[in-house]
Short mmCIF file of C-alpha atoms and ligand atoms in Angstrom, two decimals:
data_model
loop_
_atom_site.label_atom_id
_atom_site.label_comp_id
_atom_site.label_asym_id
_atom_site.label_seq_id
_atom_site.Cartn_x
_atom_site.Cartn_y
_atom_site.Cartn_z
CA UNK A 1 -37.35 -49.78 80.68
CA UNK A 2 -39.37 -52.83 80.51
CA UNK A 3 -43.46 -52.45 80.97
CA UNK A 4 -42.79 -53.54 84.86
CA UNK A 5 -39.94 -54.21 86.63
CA UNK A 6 -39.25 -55.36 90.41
CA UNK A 7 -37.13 -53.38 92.04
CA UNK A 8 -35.45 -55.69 95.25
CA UNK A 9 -34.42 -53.44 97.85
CA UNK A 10 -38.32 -52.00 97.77
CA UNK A 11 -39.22 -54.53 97.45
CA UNK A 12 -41.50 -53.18 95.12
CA UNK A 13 -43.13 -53.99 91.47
CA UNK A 14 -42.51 -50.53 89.09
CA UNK A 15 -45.23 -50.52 86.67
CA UNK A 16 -45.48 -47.69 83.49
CA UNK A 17 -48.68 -45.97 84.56
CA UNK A 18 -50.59 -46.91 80.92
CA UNK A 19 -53.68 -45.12 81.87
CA UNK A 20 -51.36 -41.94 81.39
CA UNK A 21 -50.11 -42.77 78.17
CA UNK A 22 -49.12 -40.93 75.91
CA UNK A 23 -49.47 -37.50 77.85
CA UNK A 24 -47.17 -38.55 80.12
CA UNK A 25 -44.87 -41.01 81.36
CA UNK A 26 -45.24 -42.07 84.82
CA UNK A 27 -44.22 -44.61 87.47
CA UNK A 28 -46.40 -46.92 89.56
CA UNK A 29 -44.26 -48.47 92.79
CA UNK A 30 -46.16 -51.19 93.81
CA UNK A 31 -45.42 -52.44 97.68
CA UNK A 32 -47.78 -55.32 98.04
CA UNK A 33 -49.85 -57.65 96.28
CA UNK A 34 -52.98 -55.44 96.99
CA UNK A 35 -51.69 -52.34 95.05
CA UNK A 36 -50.31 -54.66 92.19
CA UNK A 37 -54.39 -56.05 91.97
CA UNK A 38 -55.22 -52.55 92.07
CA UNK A 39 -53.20 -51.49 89.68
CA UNK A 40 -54.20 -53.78 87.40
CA UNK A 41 -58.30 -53.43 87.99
CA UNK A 42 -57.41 -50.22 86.92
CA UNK A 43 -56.01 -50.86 83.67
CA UNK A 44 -52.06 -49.08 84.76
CA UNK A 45 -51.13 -52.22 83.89
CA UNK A 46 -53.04 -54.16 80.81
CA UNK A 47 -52.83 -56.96 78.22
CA UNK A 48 -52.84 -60.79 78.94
CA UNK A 49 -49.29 -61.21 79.41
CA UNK A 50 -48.56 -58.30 81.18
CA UNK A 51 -51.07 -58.87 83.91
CA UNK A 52 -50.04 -62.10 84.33
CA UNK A 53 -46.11 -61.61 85.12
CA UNK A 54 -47.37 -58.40 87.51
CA UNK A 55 -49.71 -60.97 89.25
CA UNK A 56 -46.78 -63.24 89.58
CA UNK A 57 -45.12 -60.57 90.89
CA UNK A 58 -48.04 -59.31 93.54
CA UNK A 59 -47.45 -62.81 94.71
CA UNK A 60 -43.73 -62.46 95.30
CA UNK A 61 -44.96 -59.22 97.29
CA UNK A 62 -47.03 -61.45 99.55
CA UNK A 63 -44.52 -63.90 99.86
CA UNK A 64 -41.70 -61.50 100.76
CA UNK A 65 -43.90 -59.97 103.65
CA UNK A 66 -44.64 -62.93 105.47
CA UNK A 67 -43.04 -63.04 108.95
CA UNK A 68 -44.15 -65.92 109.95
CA UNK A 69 -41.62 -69.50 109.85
CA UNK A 70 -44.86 -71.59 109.82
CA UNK A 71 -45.28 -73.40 106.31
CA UNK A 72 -49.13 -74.03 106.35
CA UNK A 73 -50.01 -69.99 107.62
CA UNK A 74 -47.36 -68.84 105.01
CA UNK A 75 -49.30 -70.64 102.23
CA UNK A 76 -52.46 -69.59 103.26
CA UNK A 77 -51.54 -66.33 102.82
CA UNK A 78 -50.13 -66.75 99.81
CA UNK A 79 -53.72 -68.32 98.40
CA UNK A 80 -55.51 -65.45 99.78
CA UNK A 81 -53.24 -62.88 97.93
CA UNK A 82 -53.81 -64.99 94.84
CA UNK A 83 -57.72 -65.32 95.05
CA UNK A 84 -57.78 -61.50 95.30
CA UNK A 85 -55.12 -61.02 92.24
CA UNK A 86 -57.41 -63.89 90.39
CA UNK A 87 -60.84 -61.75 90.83
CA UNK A 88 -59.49 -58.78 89.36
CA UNK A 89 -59.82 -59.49 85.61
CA UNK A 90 -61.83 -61.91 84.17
CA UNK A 91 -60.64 -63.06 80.57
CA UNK A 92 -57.00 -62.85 80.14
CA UNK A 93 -56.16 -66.71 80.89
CA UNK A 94 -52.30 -65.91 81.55
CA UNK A 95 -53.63 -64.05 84.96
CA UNK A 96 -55.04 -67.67 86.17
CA UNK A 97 -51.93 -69.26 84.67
CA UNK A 98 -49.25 -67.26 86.33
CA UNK A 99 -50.74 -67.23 89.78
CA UNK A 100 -51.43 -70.98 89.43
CA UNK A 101 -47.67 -71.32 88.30
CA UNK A 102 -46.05 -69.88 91.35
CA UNK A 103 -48.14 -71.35 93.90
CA UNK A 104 -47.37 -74.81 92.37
CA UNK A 105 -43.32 -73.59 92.82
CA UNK A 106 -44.53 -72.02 96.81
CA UNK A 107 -45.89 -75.83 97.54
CA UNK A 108 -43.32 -77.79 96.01
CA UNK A 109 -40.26 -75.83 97.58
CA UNK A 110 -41.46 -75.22 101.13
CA UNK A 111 -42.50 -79.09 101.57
CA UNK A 112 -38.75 -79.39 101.06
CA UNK A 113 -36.91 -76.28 101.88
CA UNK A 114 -39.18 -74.71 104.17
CA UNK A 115 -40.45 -70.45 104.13
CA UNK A 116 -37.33 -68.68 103.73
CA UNK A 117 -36.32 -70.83 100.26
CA UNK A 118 -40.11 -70.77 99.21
CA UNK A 119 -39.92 -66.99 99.56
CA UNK A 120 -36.89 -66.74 97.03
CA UNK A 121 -38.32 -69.72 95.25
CA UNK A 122 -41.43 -67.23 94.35
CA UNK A 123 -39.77 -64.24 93.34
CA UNK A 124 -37.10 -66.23 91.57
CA UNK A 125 -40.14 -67.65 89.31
CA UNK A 126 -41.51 -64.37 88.90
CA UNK A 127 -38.36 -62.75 87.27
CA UNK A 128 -38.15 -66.58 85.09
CA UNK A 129 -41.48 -65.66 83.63
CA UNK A 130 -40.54 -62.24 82.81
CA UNK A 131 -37.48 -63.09 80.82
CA UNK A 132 -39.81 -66.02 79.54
CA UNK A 133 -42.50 -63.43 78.08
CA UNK A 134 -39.72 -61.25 76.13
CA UNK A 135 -38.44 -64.31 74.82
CA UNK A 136 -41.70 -66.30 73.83
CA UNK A 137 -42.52 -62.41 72.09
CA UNK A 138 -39.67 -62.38 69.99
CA UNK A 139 -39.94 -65.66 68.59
CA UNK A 140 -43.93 -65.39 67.68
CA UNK A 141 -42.10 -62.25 66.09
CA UNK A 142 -39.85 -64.98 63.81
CA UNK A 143 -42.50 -66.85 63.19
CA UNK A 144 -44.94 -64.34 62.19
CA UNK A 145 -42.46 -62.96 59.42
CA UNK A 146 -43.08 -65.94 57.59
CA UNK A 147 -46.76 -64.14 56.85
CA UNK A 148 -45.65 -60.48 56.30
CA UNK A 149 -45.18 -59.68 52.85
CA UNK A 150 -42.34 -57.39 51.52
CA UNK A 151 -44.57 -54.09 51.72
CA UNK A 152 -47.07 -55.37 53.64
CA UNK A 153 -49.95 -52.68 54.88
CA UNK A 154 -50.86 -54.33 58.73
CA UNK A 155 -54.11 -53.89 60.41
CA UNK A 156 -54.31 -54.07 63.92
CA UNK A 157 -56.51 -53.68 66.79
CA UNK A 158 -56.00 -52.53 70.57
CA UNK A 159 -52.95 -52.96 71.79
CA UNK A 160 -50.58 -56.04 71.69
CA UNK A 161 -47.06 -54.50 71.76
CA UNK A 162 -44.71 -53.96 74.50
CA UNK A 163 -46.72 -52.78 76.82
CA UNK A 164 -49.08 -55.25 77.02
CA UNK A 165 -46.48 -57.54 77.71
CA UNK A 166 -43.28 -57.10 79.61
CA UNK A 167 -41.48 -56.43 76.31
CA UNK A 168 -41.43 -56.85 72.64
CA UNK A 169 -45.08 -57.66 72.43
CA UNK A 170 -47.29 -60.25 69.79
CA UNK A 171 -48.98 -58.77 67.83
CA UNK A 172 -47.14 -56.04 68.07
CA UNK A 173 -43.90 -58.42 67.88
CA UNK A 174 -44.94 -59.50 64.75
CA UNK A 175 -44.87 -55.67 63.17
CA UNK A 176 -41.59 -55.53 65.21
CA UNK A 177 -39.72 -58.40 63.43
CA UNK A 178 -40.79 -57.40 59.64
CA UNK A 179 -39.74 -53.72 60.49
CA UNK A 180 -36.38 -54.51 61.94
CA UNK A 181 -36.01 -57.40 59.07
CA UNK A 182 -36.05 -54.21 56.62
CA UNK A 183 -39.44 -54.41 55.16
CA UNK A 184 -41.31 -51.79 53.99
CA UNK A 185 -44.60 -52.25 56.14
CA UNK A 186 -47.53 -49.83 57.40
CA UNK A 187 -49.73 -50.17 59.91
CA UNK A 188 -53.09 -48.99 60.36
CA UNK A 189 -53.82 -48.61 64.00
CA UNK A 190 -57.40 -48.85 65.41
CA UNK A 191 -58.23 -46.27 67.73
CA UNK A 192 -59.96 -49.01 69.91
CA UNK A 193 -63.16 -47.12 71.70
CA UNK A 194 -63.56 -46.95 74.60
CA UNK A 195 -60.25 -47.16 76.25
CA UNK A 196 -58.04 -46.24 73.58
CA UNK A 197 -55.03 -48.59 73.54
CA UNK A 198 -54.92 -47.95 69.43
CA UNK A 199 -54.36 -44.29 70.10
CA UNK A 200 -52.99 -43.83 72.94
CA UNK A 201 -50.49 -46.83 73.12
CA UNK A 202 -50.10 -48.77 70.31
CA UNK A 203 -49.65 -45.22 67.98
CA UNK A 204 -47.28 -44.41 70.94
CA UNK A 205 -44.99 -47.52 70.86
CA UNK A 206 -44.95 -47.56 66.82
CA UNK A 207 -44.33 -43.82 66.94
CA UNK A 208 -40.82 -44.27 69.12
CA UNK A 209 -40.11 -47.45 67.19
CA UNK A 210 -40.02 -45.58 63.71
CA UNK A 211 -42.64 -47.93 62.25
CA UNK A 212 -44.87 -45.42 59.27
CA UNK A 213 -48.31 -45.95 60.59
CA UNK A 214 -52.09 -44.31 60.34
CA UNK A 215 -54.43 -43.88 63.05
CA UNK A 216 -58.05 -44.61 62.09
CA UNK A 217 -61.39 -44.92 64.03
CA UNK A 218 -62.55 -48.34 64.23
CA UNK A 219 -65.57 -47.55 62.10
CA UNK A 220 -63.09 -47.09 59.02
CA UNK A 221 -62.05 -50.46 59.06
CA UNK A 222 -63.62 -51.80 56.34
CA UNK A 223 -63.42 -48.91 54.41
CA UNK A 224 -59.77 -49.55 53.77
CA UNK A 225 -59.90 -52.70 53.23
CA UNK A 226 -62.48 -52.47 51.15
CA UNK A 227 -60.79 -50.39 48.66
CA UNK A 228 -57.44 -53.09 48.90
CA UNK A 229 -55.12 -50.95 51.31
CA UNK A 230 -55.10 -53.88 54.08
CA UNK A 231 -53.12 -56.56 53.04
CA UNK A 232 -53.39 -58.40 56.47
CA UNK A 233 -54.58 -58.34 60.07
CA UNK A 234 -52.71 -59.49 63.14
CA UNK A 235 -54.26 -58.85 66.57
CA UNK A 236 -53.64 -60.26 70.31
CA UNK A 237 -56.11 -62.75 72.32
CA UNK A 238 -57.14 -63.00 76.02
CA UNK A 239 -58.04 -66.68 75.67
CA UNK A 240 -58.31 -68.89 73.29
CA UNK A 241 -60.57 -71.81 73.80
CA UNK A 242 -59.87 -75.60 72.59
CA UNK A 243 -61.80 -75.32 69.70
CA UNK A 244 -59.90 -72.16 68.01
CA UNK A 245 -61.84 -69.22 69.23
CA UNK A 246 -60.56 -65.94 70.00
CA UNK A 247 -61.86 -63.37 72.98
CA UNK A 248 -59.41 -60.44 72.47
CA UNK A 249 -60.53 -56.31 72.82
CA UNK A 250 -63.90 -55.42 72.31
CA UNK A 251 -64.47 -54.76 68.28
CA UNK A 252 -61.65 -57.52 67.17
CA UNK A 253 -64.85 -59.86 66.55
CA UNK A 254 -66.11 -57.13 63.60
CA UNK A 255 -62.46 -56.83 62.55
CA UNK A 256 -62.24 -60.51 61.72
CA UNK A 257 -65.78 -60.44 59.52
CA UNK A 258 -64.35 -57.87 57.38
CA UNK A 259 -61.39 -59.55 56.93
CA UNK A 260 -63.59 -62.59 55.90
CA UNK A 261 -65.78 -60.12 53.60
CA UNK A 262 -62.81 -58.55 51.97
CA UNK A 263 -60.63 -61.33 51.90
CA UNK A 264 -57.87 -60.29 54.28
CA UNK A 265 -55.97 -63.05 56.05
CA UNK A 266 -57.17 -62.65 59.86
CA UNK A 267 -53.77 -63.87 62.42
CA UNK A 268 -53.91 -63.86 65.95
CA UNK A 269 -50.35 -63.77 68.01
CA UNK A 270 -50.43 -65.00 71.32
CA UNK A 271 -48.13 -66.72 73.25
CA UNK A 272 -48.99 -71.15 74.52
CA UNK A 273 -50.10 -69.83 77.81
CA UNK A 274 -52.77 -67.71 76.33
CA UNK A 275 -54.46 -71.18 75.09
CA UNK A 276 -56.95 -72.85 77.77
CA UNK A 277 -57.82 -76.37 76.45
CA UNK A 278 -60.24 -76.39 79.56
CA UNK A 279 -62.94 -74.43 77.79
CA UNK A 280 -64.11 -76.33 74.67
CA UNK A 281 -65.61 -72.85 73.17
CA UNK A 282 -65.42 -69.29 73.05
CA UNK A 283 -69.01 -69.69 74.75
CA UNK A 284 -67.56 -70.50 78.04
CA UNK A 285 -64.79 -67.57 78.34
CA UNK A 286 -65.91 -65.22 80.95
CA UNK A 287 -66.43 -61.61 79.25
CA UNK A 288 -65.29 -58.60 81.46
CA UNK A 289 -68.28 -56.25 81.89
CA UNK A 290 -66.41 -53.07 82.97
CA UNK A 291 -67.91 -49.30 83.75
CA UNK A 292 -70.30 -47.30 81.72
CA UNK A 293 -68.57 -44.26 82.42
CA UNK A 294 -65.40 -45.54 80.58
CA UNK A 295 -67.93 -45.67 77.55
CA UNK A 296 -69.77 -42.08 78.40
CA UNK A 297 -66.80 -40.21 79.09
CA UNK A 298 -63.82 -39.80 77.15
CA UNK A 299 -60.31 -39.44 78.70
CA UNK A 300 -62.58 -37.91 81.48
CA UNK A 301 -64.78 -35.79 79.85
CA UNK A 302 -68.36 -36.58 79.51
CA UNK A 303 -69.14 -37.28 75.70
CA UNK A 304 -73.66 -38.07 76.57
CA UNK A 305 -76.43 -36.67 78.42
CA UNK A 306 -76.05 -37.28 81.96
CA UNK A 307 -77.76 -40.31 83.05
CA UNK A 308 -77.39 -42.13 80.12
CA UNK A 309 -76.12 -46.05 80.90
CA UNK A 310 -73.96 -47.41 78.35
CA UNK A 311 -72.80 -51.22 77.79
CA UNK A 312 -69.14 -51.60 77.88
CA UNK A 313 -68.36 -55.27 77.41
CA UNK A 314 -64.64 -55.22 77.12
CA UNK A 315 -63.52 -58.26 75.05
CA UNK A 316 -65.62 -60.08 72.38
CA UNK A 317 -64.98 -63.54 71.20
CA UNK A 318 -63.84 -64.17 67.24
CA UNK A 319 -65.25 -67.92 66.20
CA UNK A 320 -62.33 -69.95 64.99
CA UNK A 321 -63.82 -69.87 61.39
CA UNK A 322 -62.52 -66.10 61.00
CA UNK A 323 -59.09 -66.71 62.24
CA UNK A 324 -56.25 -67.51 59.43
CA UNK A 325 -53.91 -68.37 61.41
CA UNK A 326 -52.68 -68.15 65.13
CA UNK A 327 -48.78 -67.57 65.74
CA UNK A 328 -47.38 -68.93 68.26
CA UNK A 329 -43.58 -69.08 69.96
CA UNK A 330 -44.13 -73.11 69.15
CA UNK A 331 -44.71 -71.69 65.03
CA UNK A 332 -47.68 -70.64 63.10
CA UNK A 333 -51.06 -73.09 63.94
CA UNK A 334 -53.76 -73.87 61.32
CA UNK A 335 -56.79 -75.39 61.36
CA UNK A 336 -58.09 -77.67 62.49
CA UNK A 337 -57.39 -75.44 65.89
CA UNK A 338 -58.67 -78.79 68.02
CA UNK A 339 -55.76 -80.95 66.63
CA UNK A 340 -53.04 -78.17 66.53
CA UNK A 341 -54.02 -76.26 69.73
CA UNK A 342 -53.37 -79.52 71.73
CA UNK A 343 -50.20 -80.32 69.84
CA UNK A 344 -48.94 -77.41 70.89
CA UNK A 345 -49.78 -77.30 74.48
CA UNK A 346 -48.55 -80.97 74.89
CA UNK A 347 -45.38 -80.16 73.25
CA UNK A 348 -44.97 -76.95 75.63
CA UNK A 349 -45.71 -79.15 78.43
CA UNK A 350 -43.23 -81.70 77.69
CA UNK A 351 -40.69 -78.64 77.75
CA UNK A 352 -41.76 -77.30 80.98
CA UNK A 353 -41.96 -80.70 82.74
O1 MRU B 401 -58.31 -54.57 78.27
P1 MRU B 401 -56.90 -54.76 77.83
O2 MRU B 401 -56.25 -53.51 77.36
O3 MRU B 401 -56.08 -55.49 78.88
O4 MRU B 401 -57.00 -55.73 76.58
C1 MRU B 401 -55.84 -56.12 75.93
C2 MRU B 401 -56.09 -56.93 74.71
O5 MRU B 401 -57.21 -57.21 74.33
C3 MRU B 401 -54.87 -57.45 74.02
O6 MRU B 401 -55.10 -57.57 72.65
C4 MRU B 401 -54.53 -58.83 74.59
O7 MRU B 401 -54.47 -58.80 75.98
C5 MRU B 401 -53.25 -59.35 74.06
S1 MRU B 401 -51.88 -58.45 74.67
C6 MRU B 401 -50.46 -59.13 74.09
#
């Protein structure tokens, strides 16, 4: 099945519990936009364009369980169901962008049609944006091909496969496409501390998908490529600001200098809706400060002296200088990211308007 689906007579959102990965493989039902922003806060449900379509879905939740006939009290709470999706994560832009997305489509069809077609209106949009998300994936997978070589050994970091998304996945999408084109590529797979989506998810997906890979800590990086065994790396993003820079996971921003060091090209896949032209810089993008005990403890078990506080920002932000290349479903952008960025967005503006 896909990462989430929405299951109509629930109504309810069905979410693959990632948190249980790769142990075991369990359902989250979903019955209202609270336990969709819970479930994401807790990380069942992770990656930029993931969260977003499951917000959009919360949203439909909300929508759905509105009794009321009365247009103004049926949006209102619809923007109090979306302020409470919005505060749960931080970075990821396509959250913002999805929830902003179907309460544009809430406004514009009750002024005309009233609650009952705004309520189909909503959910309609949310399965739109799914089926959007698998498709954008698969062509940043085409276009990505263009920069996989024949036998091409594939760094990556975190997790930016299919369950990040709804299916497919960038990053992830971009292994995907040279695999099933018939090349002979390997990925190495960063464990990424402290929650693991290397290990426990992207090994996971590449594992069922038949894709030869190696699992390394995140510390052996540069060892590899440093002796010539990484030919490229291609991670996901969060956000990615006006001027080119990248927040993604927490340790993609020391992925990208040894790239630079060892002369590895450095590509970031990420769909138009991960782009915010708003912020001019990486500065600006909010960071996600998240709980020391997902840094102390390891898959539950304490791994430090009791007491001890630990740091856990969870994304860091990659300057624009260290990134190759970012693939896109509008093609592969170069630098100067302030000129291309907005030529893209424009052009997938035009398209949506
Ligand atoms: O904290 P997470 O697991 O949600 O972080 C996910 C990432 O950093 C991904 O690389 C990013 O969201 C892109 S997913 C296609």
């Amino acid at each position: 099945m896909r990462t989430l689906e929405f299951d109509a007579n629930g109504p309810a959102l069905v979410l693959v519990d990632q948190t249980r990965l790769p142990r075991e493989t369990v359902y989250v039902t979903c019955r209202s936009a609270e336990d969709v922003a819970h479930a994401i806060r807790s990380m069942q449900v992770r990656g930029a364009p993931a969260i977003g379509v499951a917000a959009a879905y919360g949203l439909a939740l909300a929508a759905l369980a509105q009794s009321t006939e009365n247009s103004a009290t049926f949006m209102a709470a619809l923007q109090k169901a979306a302020e409470d999706l919005r505060q749960t994560r931080p970075t990821a832009v396509n959250l913002q962008w999805a929830l902003d997305r179907v309460l544009q489509r809430a406004r514009t069809t009750l002024g005309v049609k009233g609650v009952k077609a705004a309520k189909q209106g909503v959910l309609a949009l949310a399965d739109e944006m799914a089926d959007e998300d698998v498709a954008v994936n698969r062509r940043i997978g085409a276009h990505g091909l263009s920069l996989v070589s024949p036998s091409a050994n594939i760094l990556t970091h975190c997790n930016a496969g299919a369950l990040a998304t709804v299916d497919y996945g960038t990053a992830l999408g971009v292994v995907r496409a040279a695999h099933e084109a018939g090349r002979d590529i390997h990925v190495f797979v960063d464990e990424t501390r402290p929650f693991l989506q290397g290990a426990r998810l992207t090994a996971w997906e590449l594992q069922r998908l038949g894709v030869p890979m190696t699992l390394i800590t995140d510390s052996m990086a540069g060892y590899f490529m440093s002796r010539g065994k990484v030919d490229l790396v291609v991670v996901g993003a969060d956000r990615i600001a006006a001027n080119g820079d990248v927040a993604n996971k927490i340790g993609t921003y020391s992925v990208a200098v040894l790239a630079r060091e060892n002369g590895v090209p450095f590509y970031v896949a990420a769909p138009i809706s991960t782009i915010d032209l708003a912020l001019a810089s990486g500065a600006e993008i909010p960071i996600e400060e998240r709980a020391s005990r997902e840094v102390t403890e390891v898959l539950g078990t304490p791994i430090a002296p009791e007491g001890v506080q630990a740091a856990h920002p969870a994304f860091d932000v990659t300057p624009a200088r260290l990134v190759t290349a970012i693939v896109t479903e509008r093609g592969v952008l170069r630098p100067p990211y302030s000129e291309s960025l907005a030529a893209a967005v424009r052009a997938y503006e035009t398209v949506v308007a």
